[in-house]
Short mmCIF file of C-alpha atoms in Angstrom, two decimals:
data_model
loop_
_atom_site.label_atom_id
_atom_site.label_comp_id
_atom_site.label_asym_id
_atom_site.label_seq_id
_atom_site.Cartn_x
_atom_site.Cartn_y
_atom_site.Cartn_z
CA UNK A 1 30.96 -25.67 -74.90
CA UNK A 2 30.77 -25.54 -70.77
CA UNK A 3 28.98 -22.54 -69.77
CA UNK A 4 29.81 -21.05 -66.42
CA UNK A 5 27.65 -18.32 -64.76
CA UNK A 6 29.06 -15.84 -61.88
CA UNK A 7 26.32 -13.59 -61.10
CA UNK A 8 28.75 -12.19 -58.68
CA UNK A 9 32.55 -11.71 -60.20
CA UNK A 10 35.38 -10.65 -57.59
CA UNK A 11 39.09 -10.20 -57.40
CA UNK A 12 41.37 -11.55 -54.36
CA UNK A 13 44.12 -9.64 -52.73
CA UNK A 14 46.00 -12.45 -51.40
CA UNK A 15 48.07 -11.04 -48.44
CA UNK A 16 50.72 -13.08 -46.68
CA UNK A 17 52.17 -12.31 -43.45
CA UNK A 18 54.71 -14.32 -41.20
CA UNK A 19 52.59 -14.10 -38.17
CA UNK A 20 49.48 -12.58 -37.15
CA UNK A 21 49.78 -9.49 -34.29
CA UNK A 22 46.75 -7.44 -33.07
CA UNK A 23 47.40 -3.87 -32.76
CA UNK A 24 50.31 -3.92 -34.89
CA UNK A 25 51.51 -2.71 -38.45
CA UNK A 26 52.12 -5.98 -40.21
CA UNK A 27 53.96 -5.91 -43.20
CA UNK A 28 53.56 -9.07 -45.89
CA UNK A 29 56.00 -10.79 -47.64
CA UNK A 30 53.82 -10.88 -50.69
CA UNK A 31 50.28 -9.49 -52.00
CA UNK A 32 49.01 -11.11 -54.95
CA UNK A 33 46.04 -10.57 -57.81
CA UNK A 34 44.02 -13.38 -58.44
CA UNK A 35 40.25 -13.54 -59.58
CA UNK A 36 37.34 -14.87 -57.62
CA UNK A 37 33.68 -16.37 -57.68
CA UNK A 38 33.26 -19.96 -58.17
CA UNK A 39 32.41 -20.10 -61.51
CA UNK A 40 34.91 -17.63 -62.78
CA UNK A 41 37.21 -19.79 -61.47
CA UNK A 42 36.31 -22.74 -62.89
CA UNK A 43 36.89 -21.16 -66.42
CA UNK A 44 39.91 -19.89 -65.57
CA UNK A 45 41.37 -23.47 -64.66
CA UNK A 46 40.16 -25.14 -67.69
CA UNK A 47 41.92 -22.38 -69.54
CA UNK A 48 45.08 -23.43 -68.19
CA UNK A 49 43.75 -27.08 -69.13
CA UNK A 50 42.84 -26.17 -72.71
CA UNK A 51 39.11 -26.89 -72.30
CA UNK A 52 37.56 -23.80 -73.95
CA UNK A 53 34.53 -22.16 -71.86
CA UNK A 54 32.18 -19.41 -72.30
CA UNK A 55 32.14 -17.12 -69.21
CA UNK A 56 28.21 -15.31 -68.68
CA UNK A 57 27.43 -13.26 -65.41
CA UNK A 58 28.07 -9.50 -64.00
CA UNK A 59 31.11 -7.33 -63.66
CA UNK A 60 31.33 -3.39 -62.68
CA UNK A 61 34.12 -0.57 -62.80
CA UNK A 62 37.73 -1.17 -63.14
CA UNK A 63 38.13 -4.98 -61.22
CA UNK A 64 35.36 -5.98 -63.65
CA UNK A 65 37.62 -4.91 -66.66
CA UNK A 66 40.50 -6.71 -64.59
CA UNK A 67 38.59 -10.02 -63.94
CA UNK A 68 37.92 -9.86 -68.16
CA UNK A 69 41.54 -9.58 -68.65
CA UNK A 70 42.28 -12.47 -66.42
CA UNK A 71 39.80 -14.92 -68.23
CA UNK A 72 40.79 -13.69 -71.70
CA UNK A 73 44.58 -14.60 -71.49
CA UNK A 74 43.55 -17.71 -70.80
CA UNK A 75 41.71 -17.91 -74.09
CA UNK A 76 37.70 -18.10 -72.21
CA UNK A 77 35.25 -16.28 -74.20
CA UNK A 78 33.82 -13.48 -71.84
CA UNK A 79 30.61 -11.84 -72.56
CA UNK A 80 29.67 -10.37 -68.94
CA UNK A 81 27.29 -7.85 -68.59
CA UNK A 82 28.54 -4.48 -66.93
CA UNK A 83 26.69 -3.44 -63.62
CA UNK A 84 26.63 -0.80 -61.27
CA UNK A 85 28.92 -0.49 -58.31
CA UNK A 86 32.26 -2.25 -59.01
CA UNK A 87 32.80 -5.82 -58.73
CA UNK A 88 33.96 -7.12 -55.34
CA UNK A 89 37.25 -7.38 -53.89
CA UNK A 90 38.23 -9.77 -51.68
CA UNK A 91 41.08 -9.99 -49.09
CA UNK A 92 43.02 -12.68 -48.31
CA UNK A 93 45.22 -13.08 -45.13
CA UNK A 94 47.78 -16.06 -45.12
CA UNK A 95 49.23 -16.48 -41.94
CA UNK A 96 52.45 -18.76 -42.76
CA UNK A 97 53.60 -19.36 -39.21
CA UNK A 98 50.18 -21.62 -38.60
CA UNK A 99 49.66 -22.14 -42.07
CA UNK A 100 45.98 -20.97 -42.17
CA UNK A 101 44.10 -18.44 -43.70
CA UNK A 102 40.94 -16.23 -43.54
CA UNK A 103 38.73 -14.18 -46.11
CA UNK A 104 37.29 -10.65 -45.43
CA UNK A 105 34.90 -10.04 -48.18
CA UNK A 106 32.07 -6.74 -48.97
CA UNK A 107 29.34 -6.35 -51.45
CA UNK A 108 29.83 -3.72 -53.82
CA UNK A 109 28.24 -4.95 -57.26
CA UNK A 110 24.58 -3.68 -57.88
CA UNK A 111 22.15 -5.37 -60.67
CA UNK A 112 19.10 -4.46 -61.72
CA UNK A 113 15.86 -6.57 -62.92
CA UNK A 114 16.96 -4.75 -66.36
CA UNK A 115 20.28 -6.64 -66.21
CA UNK A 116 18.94 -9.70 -65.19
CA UNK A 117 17.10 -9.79 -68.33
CA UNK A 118 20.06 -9.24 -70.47
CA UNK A 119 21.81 -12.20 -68.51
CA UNK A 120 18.88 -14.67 -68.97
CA UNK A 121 18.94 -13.88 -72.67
CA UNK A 122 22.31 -14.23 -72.73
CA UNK A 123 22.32 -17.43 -71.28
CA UNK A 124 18.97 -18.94 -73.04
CA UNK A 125 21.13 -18.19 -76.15
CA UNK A 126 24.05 -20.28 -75.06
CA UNK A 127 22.50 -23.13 -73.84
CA UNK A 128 21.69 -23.80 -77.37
CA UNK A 129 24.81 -25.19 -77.86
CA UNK A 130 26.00 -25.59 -74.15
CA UNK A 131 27.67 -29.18 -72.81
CA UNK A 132 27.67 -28.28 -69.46
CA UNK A 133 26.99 -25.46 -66.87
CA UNK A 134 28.59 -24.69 -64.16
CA UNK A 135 26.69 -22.07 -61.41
CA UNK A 136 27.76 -20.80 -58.34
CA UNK A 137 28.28 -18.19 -55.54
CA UNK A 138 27.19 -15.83 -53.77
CA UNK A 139 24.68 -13.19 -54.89
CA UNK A 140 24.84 -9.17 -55.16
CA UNK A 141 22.04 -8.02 -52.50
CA UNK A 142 19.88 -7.05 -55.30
CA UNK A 143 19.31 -10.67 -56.62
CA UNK A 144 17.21 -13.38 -54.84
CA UNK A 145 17.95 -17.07 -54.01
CA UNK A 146 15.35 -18.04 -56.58
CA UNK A 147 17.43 -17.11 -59.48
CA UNK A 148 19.32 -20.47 -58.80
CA UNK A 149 16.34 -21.88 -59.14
CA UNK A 150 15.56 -20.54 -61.99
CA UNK A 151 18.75 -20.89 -63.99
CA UNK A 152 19.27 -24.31 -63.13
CA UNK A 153 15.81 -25.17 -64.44
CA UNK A 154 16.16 -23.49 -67.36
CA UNK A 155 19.67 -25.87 -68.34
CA UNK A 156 17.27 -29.05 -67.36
CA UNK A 157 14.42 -28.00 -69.22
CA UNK A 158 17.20 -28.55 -72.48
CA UNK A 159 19.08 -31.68 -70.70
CA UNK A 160 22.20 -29.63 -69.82
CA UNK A 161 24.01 -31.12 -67.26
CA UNK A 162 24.30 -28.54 -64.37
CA UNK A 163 27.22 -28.30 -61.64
CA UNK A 164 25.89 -26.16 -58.88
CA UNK A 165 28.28 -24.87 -55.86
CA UNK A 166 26.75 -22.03 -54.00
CA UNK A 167 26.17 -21.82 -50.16
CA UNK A 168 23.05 -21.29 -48.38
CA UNK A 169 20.37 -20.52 -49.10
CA UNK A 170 21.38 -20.32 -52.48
CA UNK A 171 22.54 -24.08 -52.41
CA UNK A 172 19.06 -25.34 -51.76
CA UNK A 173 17.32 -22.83 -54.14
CA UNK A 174 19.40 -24.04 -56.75
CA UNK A 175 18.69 -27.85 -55.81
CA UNK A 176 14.96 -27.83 -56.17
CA UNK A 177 15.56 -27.57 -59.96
CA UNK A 178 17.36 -30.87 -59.41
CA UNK A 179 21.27 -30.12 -60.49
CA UNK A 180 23.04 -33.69 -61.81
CA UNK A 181 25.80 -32.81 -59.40
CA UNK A 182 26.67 -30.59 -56.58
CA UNK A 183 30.23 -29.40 -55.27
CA UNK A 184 29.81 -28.09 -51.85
CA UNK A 185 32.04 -28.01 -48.98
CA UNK A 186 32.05 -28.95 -45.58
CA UNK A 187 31.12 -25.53 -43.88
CA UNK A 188 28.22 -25.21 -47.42
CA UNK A 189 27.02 -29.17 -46.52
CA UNK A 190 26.74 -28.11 -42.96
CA UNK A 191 24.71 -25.37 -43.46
CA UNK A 192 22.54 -27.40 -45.87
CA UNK A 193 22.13 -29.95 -43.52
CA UNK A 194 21.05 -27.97 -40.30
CA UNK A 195 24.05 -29.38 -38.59
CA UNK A 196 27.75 -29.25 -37.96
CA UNK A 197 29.39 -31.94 -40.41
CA UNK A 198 32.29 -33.39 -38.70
CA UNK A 199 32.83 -36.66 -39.89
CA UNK A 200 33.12 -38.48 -43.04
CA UNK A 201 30.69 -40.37 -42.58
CA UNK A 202 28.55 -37.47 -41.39
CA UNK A 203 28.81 -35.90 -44.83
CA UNK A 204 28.30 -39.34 -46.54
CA UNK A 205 24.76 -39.34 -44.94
CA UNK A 206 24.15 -35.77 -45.60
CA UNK A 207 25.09 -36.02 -49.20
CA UNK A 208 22.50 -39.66 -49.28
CA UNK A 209 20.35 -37.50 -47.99
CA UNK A 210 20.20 -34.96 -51.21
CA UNK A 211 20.11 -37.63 -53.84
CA UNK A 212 17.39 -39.11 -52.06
CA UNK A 213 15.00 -35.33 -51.85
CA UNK A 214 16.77 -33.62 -54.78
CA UNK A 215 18.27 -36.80 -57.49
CA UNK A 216 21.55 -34.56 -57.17
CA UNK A 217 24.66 -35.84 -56.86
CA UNK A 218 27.45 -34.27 -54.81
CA UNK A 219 31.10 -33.73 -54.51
CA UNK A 220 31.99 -33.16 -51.26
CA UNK A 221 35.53 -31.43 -50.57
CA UNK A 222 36.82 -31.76 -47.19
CA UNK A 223 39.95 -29.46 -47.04
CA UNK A 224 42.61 -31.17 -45.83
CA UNK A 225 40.62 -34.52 -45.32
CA UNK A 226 40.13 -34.35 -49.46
CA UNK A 227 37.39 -35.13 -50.62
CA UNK A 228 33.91 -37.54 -50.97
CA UNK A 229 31.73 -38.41 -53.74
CA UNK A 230 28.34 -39.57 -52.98
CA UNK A 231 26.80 -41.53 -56.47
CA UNK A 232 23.68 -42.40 -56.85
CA UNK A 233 24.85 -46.02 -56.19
CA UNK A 234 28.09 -45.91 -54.95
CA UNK A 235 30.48 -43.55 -53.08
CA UNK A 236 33.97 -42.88 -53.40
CA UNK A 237 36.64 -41.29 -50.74
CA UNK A 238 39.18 -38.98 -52.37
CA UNK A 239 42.32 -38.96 -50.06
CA UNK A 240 44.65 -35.69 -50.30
CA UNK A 241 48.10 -35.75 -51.83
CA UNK A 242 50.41 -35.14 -49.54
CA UNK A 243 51.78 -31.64 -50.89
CA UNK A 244 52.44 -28.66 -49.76
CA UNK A 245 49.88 -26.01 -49.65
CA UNK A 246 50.56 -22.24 -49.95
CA UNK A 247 47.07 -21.36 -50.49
CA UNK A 248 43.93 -23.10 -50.73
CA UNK A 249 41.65 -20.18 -52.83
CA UNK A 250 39.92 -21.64 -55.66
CA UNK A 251 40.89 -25.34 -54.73
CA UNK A 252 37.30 -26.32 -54.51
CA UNK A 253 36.46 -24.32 -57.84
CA UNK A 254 38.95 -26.85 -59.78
CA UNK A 255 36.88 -29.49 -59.14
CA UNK A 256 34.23 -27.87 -60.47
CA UNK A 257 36.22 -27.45 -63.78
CA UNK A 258 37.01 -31.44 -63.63
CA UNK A 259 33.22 -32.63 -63.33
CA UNK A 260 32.65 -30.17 -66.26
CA UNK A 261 35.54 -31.18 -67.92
CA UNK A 262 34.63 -35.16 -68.16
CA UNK A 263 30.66 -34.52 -68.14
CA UNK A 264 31.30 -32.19 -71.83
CA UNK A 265 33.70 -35.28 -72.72
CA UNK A 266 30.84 -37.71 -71.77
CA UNK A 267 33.81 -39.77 -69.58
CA UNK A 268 32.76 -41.44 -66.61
CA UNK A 269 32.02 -39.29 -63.63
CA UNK A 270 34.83 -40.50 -61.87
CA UNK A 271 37.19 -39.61 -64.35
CA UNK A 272 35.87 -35.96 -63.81
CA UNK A 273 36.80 -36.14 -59.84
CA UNK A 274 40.26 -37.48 -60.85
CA UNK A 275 40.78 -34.51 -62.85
CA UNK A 276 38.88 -32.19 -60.25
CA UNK A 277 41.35 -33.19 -57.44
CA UNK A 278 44.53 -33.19 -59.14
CA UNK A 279 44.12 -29.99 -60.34
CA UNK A 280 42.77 -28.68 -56.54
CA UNK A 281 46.30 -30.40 -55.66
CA UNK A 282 47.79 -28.58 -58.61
CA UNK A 283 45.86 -25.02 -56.92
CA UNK A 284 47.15 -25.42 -53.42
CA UNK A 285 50.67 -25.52 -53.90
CA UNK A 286 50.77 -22.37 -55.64
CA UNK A 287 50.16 -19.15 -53.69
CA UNK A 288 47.00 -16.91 -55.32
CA UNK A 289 43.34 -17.48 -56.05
CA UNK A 290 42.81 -20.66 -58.72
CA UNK A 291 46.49 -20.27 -59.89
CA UNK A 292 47.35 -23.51 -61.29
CA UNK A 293 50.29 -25.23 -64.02
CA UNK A 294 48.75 -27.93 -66.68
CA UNK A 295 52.09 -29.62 -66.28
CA UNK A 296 51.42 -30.08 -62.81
CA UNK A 297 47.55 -31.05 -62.79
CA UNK A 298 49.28 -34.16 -65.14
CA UNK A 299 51.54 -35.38 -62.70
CA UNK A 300 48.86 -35.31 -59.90
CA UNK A 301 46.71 -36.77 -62.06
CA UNK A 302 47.73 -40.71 -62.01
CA UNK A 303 48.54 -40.10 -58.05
CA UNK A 304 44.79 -39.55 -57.35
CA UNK A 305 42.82 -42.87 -55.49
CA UNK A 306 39.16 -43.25 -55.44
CA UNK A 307 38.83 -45.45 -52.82
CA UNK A 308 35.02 -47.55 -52.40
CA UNK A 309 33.55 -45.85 -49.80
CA UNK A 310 30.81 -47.53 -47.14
CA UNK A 311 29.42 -45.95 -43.98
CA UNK A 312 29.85 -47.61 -40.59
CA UNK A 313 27.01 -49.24 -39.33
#
């Protein structure tokens, strides 16, 4: 079964407005309740698919009950652990005039070294049986960048392919346990890389550049550019479907869910980014966090090119 860790769970209160005034009561057209964190995600979508997963990580207070209920009607197995604090909520502003969109985000959730026991039990237990893990996001200010490192070494130590998608420096902690693949974005690559990634061929370089220290392989989303997949011996540009977006929340997780998807299926990688970036088409064109239809993930599916990707010189 894929295993997907959220050390640190969250809702989203999607909020969108016509137009964006300062100074001014603004009043939205809709607000909607979606869940949040990477990984959480990721199990949510491959609910929808009718992959089962088994969601491990933290939750507090009444969103963490929420976030539960979210995952369970889409038939995960949940077995967080409950935490202080309350588990964090996010807000979402979609501007539609301009079509963009900006996150405000807080910490709230507390852990202790006491519950970071139970979760590394937890999870020694399931890799037992585990496929594939998927591990991501940011961390409750009580928890350390090493516990990447940490959790992606234990999954190696019992040849569990890991999927890691966390920004910095989280992202590299986790890589020096050597992840098979990584799904970071542009504004996560550029902060690995020391540098403003701008191009595609600027994040082709960067992405060489971690196979070459770390032996990981990453899936790099570009927003509305799409997407590019460095392989260890080939690379493949993943243009967008021309669709269009209402909100692009969780479109990055549902790639994650495709590379876990094809890696528990033992498919070819690049069956796993076909699957990852129709169903980030099937996310975007509904409004929410990781709100997605199976129905439409198939018809996106065919419509997705991986086109043979070589720097310029």
């Amino acid at each position: 079964m894929i295993v997907t860790v959220t050390p640190n769970t969250s809702m989203d209160m999607t909020y969108f407005i016509p137009s964006w005034e300062l100074s001014r009561t603004l009043r939205a057209n809709r607000v909607l309740e979606s869940i949040g964190g990477k990984p959480t995600d990721a199990s949510y979508i491959l609910g929808e698919m009718g992959i089962p997963s088994l969601a491990l990580g933290f939750c507090a207070g009444g969103a963490g009950e929420t976030i539960k209920g979210f995952l369970r009607s889409r038939g995960v197995t949940v077995d967080f652990i409950p935490v202080l604090g309350q588990s964090r909520r996010n807000l979402i502003i979609v501007v539609e005039d301009v079509g963009a969109q900006t996150a405000i985000t807080a910490e709230s959730l507390i852990t202790t070294e006491e519950h970071l026991e139970q979760l590394r039990e937890k999870y020694q237990a399931a890799l037992a049986t585990a496929t594939c893990v998927v591990l991501g996001g940011t961390l409750p200010k009580t928890m350390r960048p090493d516990f990447y490192t940490e959790f992606v070494g234990l999954a190696r130590e019992r040849s569990v392919p890991v999927v890691l998608d966390a920004v910095e420096p989280n992202l590299s902690a986790g890589l020096r346990s050597g992840p098979q693949y990584a799904k970071p974005n542009q504004d996560e690559l550029s902060q690995f890389a020391g540098f403003r990634v701008s191009t595609v061929d600027d994040a082709y370089r960067v992405g060489r550049a971690m196979i070459d220290r770390y032996g990981t392989q990453p899936i790099i989303t570009l927003g509305e550019y799409g997407g590019l997949a460095v392989l260890n011996d080939r690379a493949y540009r993943i243009p967008p479907l021309n669709v269009q977006v209402e909100s692009a929340a969780g479109a990055g997780d549902a790639v994650l869910a495709g590379i876990a998807a094809s890696v528990t299926a033992r498919q070819p990688i690049e069956e796993g980014i076909r699957l990852g970036f129709a169903a980030a088409t099937a996310v975007v064109i509904m409004p929410g966090t990781a709100e997605c239809r199976k129905a439409d993930i198939d018809t996106f599916l065919p419509q997705i090119e991986l086109i043979p990707y070589a720097p310029a010189e």
